[in-house]
Amino acid sequence: MGSVTSFFGGLCRKQVKIEEERLFRANDRPYNLSYQYANNAIRTSKYNVFTFLPLNLFEQFRRLANAYFMFLMVLQLIPQISSLSWFTTAVPLILVLSITAVKDASDDINRHTSDKQVNNRMVNVLIDGELKKEKWMNVQVGDIIKLENNQFVTADLMLLSSSEPLNLVYVETAELDGETNLKVKQALTVTGDLGDSTDLLAHFNGEVRCEPPNNRLDKFKGTLSLDGQTYSLDNDKVLLRGCTLRNTEWCFGLVIFGGPDTKLMQNSGKTTFKRTSIDHLMNVLVLCIFGFLASMCAILAIGSAIWEGVGAGLTSFLSFWSYVIILNTVVPISLYVSVEIIRLGNSFYIDWDRKMYYPKNDTPAHARTTTLNEELGQIKYIFSDKTGTLTQNIMAFNKCTINGKAYGELFDFSGQRVEITEKTERLDFSWNQLADPKFIFHDHSLLETVKEGNPEAQDFFRLLALCHTVMPEEKNEGELYYQAQSPDEGALVTAARNFGFVFRSRTPESITAMEMGKQVTYELLAVLDFNNVRKRMSVIVRSPEGKLTLYCKGADTIIYERLHPSCNKLKEVTTRHLNEYAGDGLRTLVLAYKDLDEDYMDKWRKRHHEASTAMDGREEMLDELYEEIEKDLQLLGATAVEDKLQDGVPQTIEQLAKADIKIWVLTGDKQETAENIGYSCNMLREEMKEIFVVAANTPEGVKEELVNARKKMCPESADEPSVISSRAGLFWLQKIERVEDEKVEGEYGLVINGHSLAFALEKDLHLELLRTACMCQTVICCRVTPLQKAQVVQLVKKYKQAITLAIGDGANDVSMIKAAHIGVGISGQEGMQAVLSSDYSFAQFRYLQRLLLVHGRWSYLRMCKFLQYFFYKNFTFTFVHFWYAFFCGFSAQTVYDEWFITLYNLVYTSLPVLGMSLFDQDVNDRWSSQYPQLYTPGQLNLYFSKKMFVRCMLHSCYSSLILFFIPWAAMYDTVRDDGKDIADYQSFALLAQTCLLIVMSVQLCLDTFYWTAVNQFFVWGSLASYFAITLTMYSNGMFLIFTSYFPFIGTARNSLTQPNVWLTIFLTSLLCILPVVAYRFIVLQLRPTVNDKVRHKLRKEALPAPAPRRPPTRRISTRRSGYAFSHAQGYGDLVTSRRFLLRLPLKSRPALFSQTDSPLAQNQPQHYRTIAEGQEDAQSP
Amino acid sequence: MMASSYNAKEEDANHPGAANHAGAGVVKSKKPDNTAFKQQRLPAWQPILTAGTVLPAFFVIGLIFIPIGIGLYVTSNNIKEFEIDYTGANIDNPCYNCAKNFSWNSTAQCVCAVTFTLEQPFESNVFMYYGLSNFYQNHRRYVKSRDDSQLNGDRSALTNPSKECEPYRRSEGSPIAPCGAIANSLFNDTLQLYHIDSNGTLNEIPLVKKGIAWWTDKHVKFRNPGGNNNLTVAFQGTSKPVNWKKPVFELDPEDPENNGFINEDFIVWMRTAALPTFRKLYRIIQKKASTTPTLPSGKYVLNVTYNYPVLSFDGRKRMILSTISWMGGKNPFLGIAYITVGSICFFLGVVLLIIHHKYDNRNNSADIPN
């Protein structure tokens, strides 16, 4: 019954006006039905059995090409016009239509099955006071449903009650926004009290008034009216379809939006259809060709009028259309089909590539879009996310310096640095039962030092174990899990843990740690929290012995100012080490401590208490207090944490830079972190002349900084950007503005933060930003929101007319991935959202090199070669008709046999050209990577452009002249060697078409760089099939059976035995080919391209050895990293808050502390607090 | 593992087991198959244009083409050909009157005699052609205007010719056989050749009218309806093409093997020409004895029964006498073209050689910019 109502609902819904507000009552189906809201059935399929044929055909004929061929076919049915039989167009058209139809049908069948499967999932629905199993598709708005753990959320629900305390539920939203961490939702208390009592729930009659269906995942507004009271509803009370219920036994929810109205479905669908620049060029060219076709036909029609003499208006009109039919082969239907096949083939190569397969999580590369391949060979700008894309989002405690001694590096006997690889022996931490098995360290001396009881080393790790805001979780004895707010902190605490200082548990007043196997509990007196200005954090603890100590860790510059003068010597040594670490791109932190005396501490605590309870100026007072106590510190040492890059990132970036691709990093991270990564992956280099940092807070400031930077790079650059306006696209309707590149001496870098970026993206500054940024070698944008990421991409896309690629792994990269010409998703840890909206996906950033430099380059090369050859082949074919028109009274007589016209594109020339465009490679993959500069022709559009097209046309013009006039001259008034006819129409047709086909085959051979057996087979096979088919069609049998279709009987036998026919064929082929060879040879000699040079080199040399392993270069850096934690303020309060601890045993979700660089995720801590504090607030009406 | 130590090859080598696992059925790995095709490593030959291949090719082509060209040219030059225009467009042409007074309705035949002199004797078999100019036998509407089924003897097509034949499909209610414009415009001049010997007597030269059409045309493509026994009966109920003076079954009443649709003059005509100027084989003059030339030099008279008007469309009619070689009739073009192309090739080869010598260093020593 449900489906019936939904059917009618579906019908009626079309008439219903746009919903402005949604109003419904719980448990009141008849009332809710009156609004005709969509039920929960979804339909993503397009057709059913009956509508398939008409709808699909309609869809297909909406494509211009198909409609055009249909029109041609209709023309051919008019006998006065028809210069060709109907089958010349019908056969290809039907073939194309049916292939597409089969593909569409199979796609739709898949969608049907998945719809069916989803619609038939079962869920518990409360009907008439009873829980009944019901299919998903029968769920209605206003129904109350019960969800159990790990179930998918059926529809968009308002949470009523849950099994968990405080009516909390945990959901995983991976399918929606890609984040794998759990999110917390909480029901209103008034509904939470309903519990799981079906009675109460069945009598729940709240009325919900809320916003109409929309696609905003992060917003919801509505009210619940219950017993005369109104409660407000927000996003926290709503479970969205697509989420999964986790760690929650059960929950009840009220259906708000069903099926097509859910936010999930509203978000899916309208995917923007990306087209490549070659597509656009092809459209323009096809249009030009049509214009050209029309003018050719007009010329011939005029010719016909003159030839026919007076009163030939009608004849010449008919002749115009006849020529439209004959000359339409300039744009054959097979062009589009072949282009699709080539792209598909190249996509498969990407899927099949073992060198882009990541064995660790069994992920092959995947081309999700099969229509963009050649654009991979034209990328000019890459926009990359940082976390999870360049980095693994894993922090590793890598090195440290304790009391002037550096640890963490290995040296051989001669004192040379030894490179650490996976095979290097790791430290054995098995003596420590609480050690984290995943922790890796190589330097034995550190462990020995600690075990020997070196006090500084012990203090060092004690500090790491105590001074932090990490939350421990010990599910089973000895199984410790740390919930660190930032991965750096987690890495440091884990390091301390493995070296014998295990942080075990905390209360607001104490921290318990295992120190070398001994349990010690420290009294936690104060946490001097981190913030952006302080760039440090401290804790004050009292040891069991009663010793008061302040432990502080922070950015080197900050701590150094606060050190006791007695540490000066140590400071120098440490500074040297810090410089080395910074040079290696490690994130450093300096550790210091200070012993405090009891009296001072007492006073300080009192003042601290006063300050923290003060009504105004609390922050300033606290800062002052902290400043006062954090001085005269004793330096302990420094840590160096590696933000682990993914494998091969620096090399990949280097290679891509050599290919003249500019890489911009757009990250949500802090400036320091981003800069750090910039250095460690070789994007920012010490040799750069200058690295500009734009971090102003006003539009004027931003402008000034940008202009200054630009003037420094290029003093003579004009004040006003030179915007070149032009028109392009179909019908030249599209306005194009482009900003020219400006020449810059030397390399520069630009770092711009989110605030400044917001101003710089405004209308009046964006060109300024673009000019400055494009002058720099490297651009890093930090603290960028997803929207800004997309804006930056669009800015470059719009004004540079360059092909852009965006690569990312998280939900925050989706906008950028969709905005760029090509989106690449890293199938990594942050969920699947980026992958789902991407065009290509793979597991590691380094595969980008292969995707672009090998697959992209090949695809581009192949596509361009294909188009060049294809246009050449068809233009030549067609022009011959044009020349013949002058010898046949402009009567639209064809030069070739009709069957040849039908089969030329379909059979005789299709496979060889496909073979070339599927297998061709100028140089193999190794050489492609060896010489990244081979990539640049693609960026400059050198292989196929309007210029190339014109050249192609001139070439075919020449060839067609040869192809027509040589046979013409050779056959003029000639007879066979027995005196009989050979200059007849049929023999001439055979001669012309044989010449044409042989010339085309030879030309193809000349264009092919890479001759596989398949190519050989296709070329020879096509020629052989031509002769076989021709002989068959011209045979007695065919004529006697289908007399009127095969009138060429005997032509092949009679004319192919003549020596002068073969001499003509030979002459024609040579005349077509020789100039090409000579031209190419001269160009090769005079102006060889990089490509030619490499190909020459390749002949002489063996494969290049893989790039030699370079030992990690050590840069001596004077640059120090700041407190590079992706830390947020406020955690100090949290760990010392009572309320927090009350909640702690309840559930400590990973979600609460998981860290991502997405701004979405950054509000999680606050989110958490709203729940904690919101217990009273949320219920107030 | 330090990032910089990454090596793709190593990674590949480190995990060779993945595919084996799949084979063993333990875990279905998604690792792509290691086949040459899928990895785009198909063995291939990668030719490039080098001086070592291009230059010799040019010289060799030059060296081959020039002798062939010379051979062709000499052959073509050895062919004896004589051509005479008998259209009668000019007043001094003997056929002027016939051409001028031509009328479709007259039943009287106009005969004109054209005299000419052969300077040289024609030794071997001589082929006699008629040539037409400015005759667009390749016009689309003309080419289409035939019914191959009818010509192949199909009975239903005989009585109901294809629509393509319009407007020469029916005449006075009965179907035309053979229908269509091509058949309708059949060349119907009669040419007779006389040799005037030294004492002034005219000796008619025997002209063979069979063996002038393609074998396939004569035996497969064209067939008389209902066997060849009684053509008059077979063609009953059809009418002759409008412009014809006699019906199709009277084309050659003497020889049933050459009558009706399989009349060779008709077949030759029906094989439409590709170009507006064309010649068609009319008769063959067989060589009689090995000692005397087929056509000795001297004076000849061509007797033309002038039935075929061409002046209305500015056409021209010619009679051509020609001998034949292995490469067909006289056509100096191929020979000249081969010689020219061969010379150009040779010349280009030299030019390329110079260019190569001058610039090759640049190519080889130049490093690829990094």
PDB file of N, CA, C and O in Angstrom, chain A residues 202-249:
ATOM      1  N   ALA A 202       4.242   5.466  21.654  1.00  0.00           N
ATOM      2  CA  ALA A 202       3.081   5.393  20.779  1.00  0.00           C
ATOM      3  C   ALA A 202       2.135   6.559  21.047  1.00  0.00           C
ATOM      4  O   ALA A 202       1.384   6.963  20.170  1.00  0.00           O
ATOM      5  N   HIS A 203       2.177   7.077  22.244  1.00  0.00           N
ATOM      6  CA  HIS A 203       1.285   8.195  22.535  1.00  0.00           C
ATOM      7  C   HIS A 203       1.975   9.537  22.398  1.00  0.00           C
ATOM      8  O   HIS A 203       1.398  10.561  22.691  1.00  0.00           O
ATOM      9  N   PHE A 204       3.194   9.489  21.974  1.00  0.00           N
ATOM     10  CA  PHE A 204       3.917  10.744  21.760  1.00  0.00           C
ATOM     11  C   PHE A 204       3.286  11.458  20.564  1.00  0.00           C
ATOM     12  O   PHE A 204       3.179  10.899  19.479  1.00  0.00           O
ATOM     13  N   ASN A 205       2.837  12.668  20.804  1.00  0.00           N
ATOM     14  CA  ASN A 205       2.141  13.351  19.706  1.00  0.00           C
ATOM     15  C   ASN A 205       2.716  14.727  19.434  1.00  0.00           C
ATOM     16  O   ASN A 205       2.009  15.669  19.158  1.00  0.00           O
ATOM     17  N   GLY A 206       4.022  14.822  19.572  1.00  0.00           N
ATOM     18  CA  GLY A 206       4.673  16.108  19.307  1.00  0.00           C
ATOM     19  C   GLY A 206       4.485  16.539  17.862  1.00  0.00           C
ATOM     20  O   GLY A 206       4.339  15.711  16.963  1.00  0.00           O
ATOM     21  N   GLU A 207       4.472  17.833  17.678  1.00  0.00           N
ATOM     22  CA  GLU A 207       4.314  18.349  16.328  1.00  0.00           C
ATOM     23  C   GLU A 207       5.606  19.056  15.948  1.00  0.00           C
ATOM     24  O   GLU A 207       6.100  19.886  16.699  1.00  0.00           O
ATOM     25  N   VAL A 208       6.128  18.675  14.795  1.00  0.00           N
ATOM     26  CA  VAL A 208       7.406  19.255  14.388  1.00  0.00           C
ATOM     27  C   VAL A 208       7.166  20.228  13.251  1.00  0.00           C
ATOM     28  O   VAL A 208       6.418  19.959  12.319  1.00  0.00           O
ATOM     29  N   ARG A 209       7.802  21.339  13.377  1.00  0.00           N
ATOM     30  CA  ARG A 209       7.749  22.367  12.341  1.00  0.00           C
ATOM     31  C   ARG A 209       9.211  22.637  11.985  1.00  0.00           C
ATOM     32  O   ARG A 209      10.001  22.972  12.874  1.00  0.00           O
ATOM     33  N   CYS A 210       9.568  22.449  10.763  1.00  0.00           N
ATOM     34  CA  CYS A 210      10.992  22.621  10.459  1.00  0.00           C
ATOM     35  C   CYS A 210      11.192  23.096   9.037  1.00  0.00           C
ATOM     36  O   CYS A 210      10.257  23.240   8.262  1.00  0.00           O
ATOM     37  N   GLU A 211      12.439  23.315   8.728  1.00  0.00           N
ATOM     38  CA  GLU A 211      12.803  23.816   7.402  1.00  0.00           C
ATOM     39  C   GLU A 211      12.460  22.775   6.336  1.00  0.00           C
ATOM     40  O   GLU A 211      12.378  21.588   6.623  1.00  0.00           O
ATOM     41  N   PRO A 212      12.260  23.229   5.101  1.00  0.00           N
ATOM     42  CA  PRO A 212      11.997  22.276   4.010  1.00  0.00           C
ATOM     43  C   PRO A 212      13.280  21.500   3.673  1.00  0.00           C
ATOM     44  O   PRO A 212      14.359  21.882   4.127  1.00  0.00           O
ATOM     45  N   PRO A 213      13.149  20.426   2.906  1.00  0.00           N
ATOM     46  CA  PRO A 213      14.335  19.629   2.566  1.00  0.00           C
ATOM     47  C   PRO A 213      15.396  20.492   1.891  1.00  0.00           C
ATOM     48  O   PRO A 213      15.080  21.345   1.074  1.00  0.00           O
ATOM     49  N   ASN A 214      16.639  20.295   2.265  1.00  0.00           N
ATOM     50  CA  ASN A 214      17.748  21.014   1.635  1.00  0.00           C
ATOM     51  C   ASN A 214      18.989  20.164   1.753  1.00  0.00           C
ATOM     52  O   ASN A 214      18.970  19.095   2.346  1.00  0.00           O
ATOM     53  N   ASN A 215      20.089  20.647   1.223  1.00  0.00           N
ATOM     54  CA  ASN A 215      21.278  19.798   1.190  1.00  0.00           C
ATOM     55  C   ASN A 215      22.364  20.239   2.163  1.00  0.00           C
ATOM     56  O   ASN A 215      23.507  19.835   2.034  1.00  0.00           O
ATOM     57  N   ARG A 216      22.019  21.073   3.123  1.00  0.00           N
ATOM     58  CA  ARG A 216      23.052  21.488   4.067  1.00  0.00           C
ATOM     59  C   ARG A 216      23.207  20.448   5.169  1.00  0.00           C
ATOM     60  O   ARG A 216      22.290  20.211   5.957  1.00  0.00           O
ATOM     61  N   LEU A 217      24.374  19.853   5.218  1.00  0.00           N
ATOM     62  CA  LEU A 217      24.578  18.762   6.161  1.00  0.00           C
ATOM     63  C   LEU A 217      24.766  19.271   7.575  1.00  0.00           C
ATOM     64  O   LEU A 217      24.554  18.557   8.542  1.00  0.00           O
ATOM     65  N   ASP A 218      25.215  20.516   7.711  1.00  0.00           N
ATOM     66  CA  ASP A 218      25.630  20.962   9.041  1.00  0.00           C
ATOM     67  C   ASP A 218      24.612  21.868   9.706  1.00  0.00           C
ATOM     68  O   ASP A 218      24.877  22.437  10.739  1.00  0.00           O
ATOM     69  N   LYS A 219      23.463  22.028   9.063  1.00  0.00           N
ATOM     70  CA  LYS A 219      22.479  22.930   9.662  1.00  0.00           C
ATOM     71  C   LYS A 219      21.121  22.264   9.690  1.00  0.00           C
ATOM     72  O   LYS A 219      20.740  21.554   8.770  1.00  0.00           O
ATOM     73  N   PHE A 220      20.412  22.529  10.760  1.00  0.00           N
ATOM     74  CA  PHE A 220      19.018  22.116  10.802  1.00  0.00           C
ATOM     75  C   PHE A 220      18.298  23.055  11.739  1.00  0.00           C
ATOM     76  O   PHE A 220      18.818  23.403  12.815  1.00  0.00           O
ATOM     77  N   LYS A 221      17.115  23.500  11.342  1.00  0.00           N
ATOM     78  CA  LYS A 221      16.365  24.406  12.190  1.00  0.00           C
ATOM     79  C   LYS A 221      14.936  23.894  12.268  1.00  0.00           C
ATOM     80  O   LYS A 221      14.341  23.535  11.258  1.00  0.00           O
ATOM     81  N   GLY A 222      14.421  23.862  13.485  1.00  0.00           N
ATOM     82  CA  GLY A 222      13.044  23.432  13.603  1.00  0.00           C
ATOM     83  C   GLY A 222      12.583  23.544  15.050  1.00  0.00           C
ATOM     84  O   GLY A 222      13.382  23.871  15.935  1.00  0.00           O
ATOM     85  N   THR A 223      11.335  23.289  15.243  1.00  0.00           N
ATOM     86  CA  THR A 223      10.815  23.320  16.621  1.00  0.00           C
ATOM     87  C   THR A 223       9.936  22.102  16.833  1.00  0.00           C
ATOM     88  O   THR A 223       9.351  21.557  15.899  1.00  0.00           O
ATOM     89  N   LEU A 224       9.884  21.696  18.083  1.00  0.00           N
ATOM     90  CA  LEU A 224       9.008  20.602  18.468  1.00  0.00           C
ATOM     91  C   LEU A 224       7.989  21.171  19.435  1.00  0.00           C
ATOM     92  O   LEU A 224       8.359  21.817  20.424  1.00  0.00           O
ATOM     93  N   SER A 225       6.721  20.988  19.131  1.00  0.00           N
ATOM     94  CA  SER A 225       5.677  21.455  20.060  1.00  0.00           C
ATOM     95  C   SER A 225       5.093  20.245  20.751  1.00  0.00           C
ATOM     96  O   SER A 225       4.685  19.283  20.093  1.00  0.00           O
ATOM     97  N   LEU A 226       5.120  20.318  22.050  1.00  0.00           N
ATOM     98  CA  LEU A 226       4.629  19.177  22.819  1.00  0.00           C
ATOM     99  C   LEU A 226       3.901  19.720  24.038  1.00  0.00           C
ATOM    100  O   LEU A 226       4.472  20.501  24.806  1.00  0.00           O
ATOM    101  N   ASP A 227       2.700  19.356  24.193  1.00  0.00           N
ATOM    102  CA  ASP A 227       1.884  19.788  25.332  1.00  0.00           C
ATOM    103  C   ASP A 227       1.960  21.299  25.520  1.00  0.00           C
ATOM    104  O   ASP A 227       2.205  21.807  26.620  1.00  0.00           O
ATOM    105  N   GLY A 228       1.825  21.993  24.442  1.00  0.00           N
ATOM    106  CA  GLY A 228       1.790  23.445  24.537  1.00  0.00           C
ATOM    107  C   GLY A 228       3.159  24.088  24.679  1.00  0.00           C
ATOM    108  O   GLY A 228       3.303  25.294  24.548  1.00  0.00           O
ATOM    109  N   GLN A 229       4.200  23.292  24.943  1.00  0.00           N
ATOM    110  CA  GLN A 229       5.549  23.839  25.055  1.00  0.00           C
ATOM    111  C   GLN A 229       6.237  23.749  23.699  1.00  0.00           C
ATOM    112  O   GLN A 229       5.969  22.840  22.926  1.00  0.00           O
ATOM    113  N   THR A 230       7.157  24.661  23.446  1.00  0.00           N
ATOM    114  CA  THR A 230       7.924  24.603  22.213  1.00  0.00           C
ATOM    115  C   THR A 230       9.396  24.414  22.554  1.00  0.00           C
ATOM    116  O   THR A 230       9.922  25.071  23.443  1.00  0.00           O
ATOM    117  N   TYR A 231       9.993  23.475  21.886  1.00  0.00           N
ATOM    118  CA  TYR A 231      11.424  23.232  22.092  1.00  0.00           C
ATOM    119  C   TYR A 231      12.122  23.442  20.762  1.00  0.00           C
ATOM    120  O   TYR A 231      11.600  23.079  19.715  1.00  0.00           O
ATOM    121  N   SER A 232      13.320  24.014  20.865  1.00  0.00           N
ATOM    122  CA  SER A 232      13.999  24.243  19.587  1.00  0.00           C
ATOM    123  C   SER A 232      14.831  23.018  19.213  1.00  0.00           C
ATOM    124  O   SER A 232      15.374  22.332  20.065  1.00  0.00           O
ATOM    125  N   LEU A 233      14.894  22.786  17.940  1.00  0.00           N
ATOM    126  CA  LEU A 233      15.654  21.636  17.420  1.00  0.00           C
ATOM    127  C   LEU A 233      16.814  22.161  16.597  1.00  0.00           C
ATOM    128  O   LEU A 233      16.652  23.085  15.809  1.00  0.00           O
ATOM    129  N   ASP A 234      17.975  21.562  16.773  1.00  0.00           N
ATOM    130  CA  ASP A 234      19.085  21.929  15.905  1.00  0.00           C
ATOM    131  C   ASP A 234      19.776  20.666  15.397  1.00  0.00           C
ATOM    132  O   ASP A 234      19.313  19.554  15.624  1.00  0.00           O
ATOM    133  N   ASN A 235      20.882  20.890  14.764  1.00  0.00           N
ATOM    134  CA  ASN A 235      21.580  19.795  14.107  1.00  0.00           C
ATOM    135  C   ASN A 235      21.957  18.675  15.079  1.00  0.00           C
ATOM    136  O   ASN A 235      22.099  17.527  14.681  1.00  0.00           O
ATOM    137  N   ASP A 236      22.131  19.010  16.354  1.00  0.00           N
ATOM    138  CA  ASP A 236      22.551  18.011  17.335  1.00  0.00           C
ATOM    139  C   ASP A 236      21.485  16.975  17.620  1.00  0.00           C
ATOM    140  O   ASP A 236      21.764  15.929  18.171  1.00  0.00           O
ATOM    141  N   LYS A 237      20.264  17.295  17.245  1.00  0.00           N
ATOM    142  CA  LYS A 237      19.174  16.380  17.575  1.00  0.00           C
ATOM    143  C   LYS A 237      18.779  15.517  16.384  1.00  0.00           C
ATOM    144  O   LYS A 237      17.807  14.795  16.450  1.00  0.00           O
ATOM    145  N   VAL A 238      19.522  15.684  15.332  1.00  0.00           N
ATOM    146  CA  VAL A 238      19.084  15.042  14.097  1.00  0.00           C
ATOM    147  C   VAL A 238      20.090  13.994  13.643  1.00  0.00           C
ATOM    148  O   VAL A 238      21.291  14.234  13.625  1.00  0.00           O
ATOM    149  N   LEU A 239      19.585  12.819  13.333  1.00  0.00           N
ATOM    150  CA  LEU A 239      20.421  11.769  12.743  1.00  0.00           C
ATOM    151  C   LEU A 239      20.132  11.754  11.247  1.00  0.00           C
ATOM    152  O   LEU A 239      18.978  11.702  10.842  1.00  0.00           O
ATOM    153  N   LEU A 240      21.179  11.795  10.456  1.00  0.00           N
ATOM    154  CA  LEU A 240      20.962  11.863   9.023  1.00  0.00           C
ATOM    155  C   LEU A 240      21.095  10.494   8.383  1.00  0.00           C
ATOM    156  O   LEU A 240      21.902   9.667   8.787  1.00  0.00           O
ATOM    157  N   ARG A 241      20.282  10.283   7.374  1.00  0.00           N
ATOM    158  CA  ARG A 241      20.390   9.066   6.597  1.00  0.00           C
ATOM    159  C   ARG A 241      21.809   8.968   6.037  1.00  0.00           C
ATOM    160  O   ARG A 241      22.387   9.970   5.606  1.00  0.00           O
ATOM    161  N   GLY A 242      22.339   7.780   6.058  1.00  0.00           N
ATOM    162  CA  GLY A 242      23.715   7.608   5.588  1.00  0.00           C
ATOM    163  C   GLY A 242      24.684   7.418   6.740  1.00  0.00           C
ATOM    164  O   GLY A 242      25.771   6.894   6.560  1.00  0.00           O
ATOM    165  N   CYS A 243      24.270   7.834   7.944  1.00  0.00           N
ATOM    166  CA  CYS A 243      25.133   7.612   9.106  1.00  0.00           C
ATOM    167  C   CYS A 243      24.937   6.181   9.598  1.00  0.00           C
ATOM    168  O   CYS A 243      23.998   5.499   9.225  1.00  0.00           O
ATOM    169  N   THR A 244      25.859   5.779  10.438  1.00  0.00           N
ATOM    170  CA  THR A 244      25.737   4.474  11.074  1.00  0.00           C
ATOM    171  C   THR A 244      25.748   4.669  12.582  1.00  0.00           C
ATOM    172  O   THR A 244      26.543   5.453  13.099  1.00  0.00           O
ATOM    173  N   LEU A 245      24.870   3.962  13.247  1.00  0.00           N
ATOM    174  CA  LEU A 245      24.800   4.063  14.695  1.00  0.00           C
ATOM    175  C   LEU A 245      25.926   3.241  15.304  1.00  0.00           C
ATOM    176  O   LEU A 245      26.144   2.090  14.917  1.00  0.00           O
ATOM    177  N   ARG A 246      26.681   3.832  16.218  1.00  0.00           N
ATOM    178  CA  ARG A 246      27.810   3.109  16.818  1.00  0.00           C
ATOM    179  C   ARG A 246      27.751   3.201  18.337  1.00  0.00           C
ATOM    180  O   ARG A 246      27.360   4.243  18.876  1.00  0.00           O
ATOM    181  N   ASN A 247      28.188   2.146  18.979  1.00  0.00           N
ATOM    182  CA  ASN A 247      28.351   2.145  20.431  1.00  0.00           C
ATOM    183  C   ASN A 247      27.090   2.559  21.170  1.00  0.00           C
ATOM    184  O   ASN A 247      27.146   3.130  22.235  1.00  0.00           O
ATOM    185  N   THR A 248      25.980   2.343  20.571  1.00  0.00           N
ATOM    186  CA  THR A 248      24.713   2.725  21.177  1.00  0.00           C
ATOM    187  C   THR A 248      23.792   1.526  21.013  1.00  0.00           C
ATOM    188  O   THR A 248      23.612   1.056  19.888  1.00  0.00           O
ATOM    189  N   GLU A 249      23.255   1.083  22.090  1.00  0.00           N
ATOM    190  CA  GLU A 249      22.490  -0.165  22.025  1.00  0.00           C
ATOM    191  C   GLU A 249      21.256  -0.015  21.140  1.00  0.00           C
ATOM    192  O   GLU A 249      21.002  -0.801  20.265  1.00  0.00           O
TER     193      GLU A 249
END
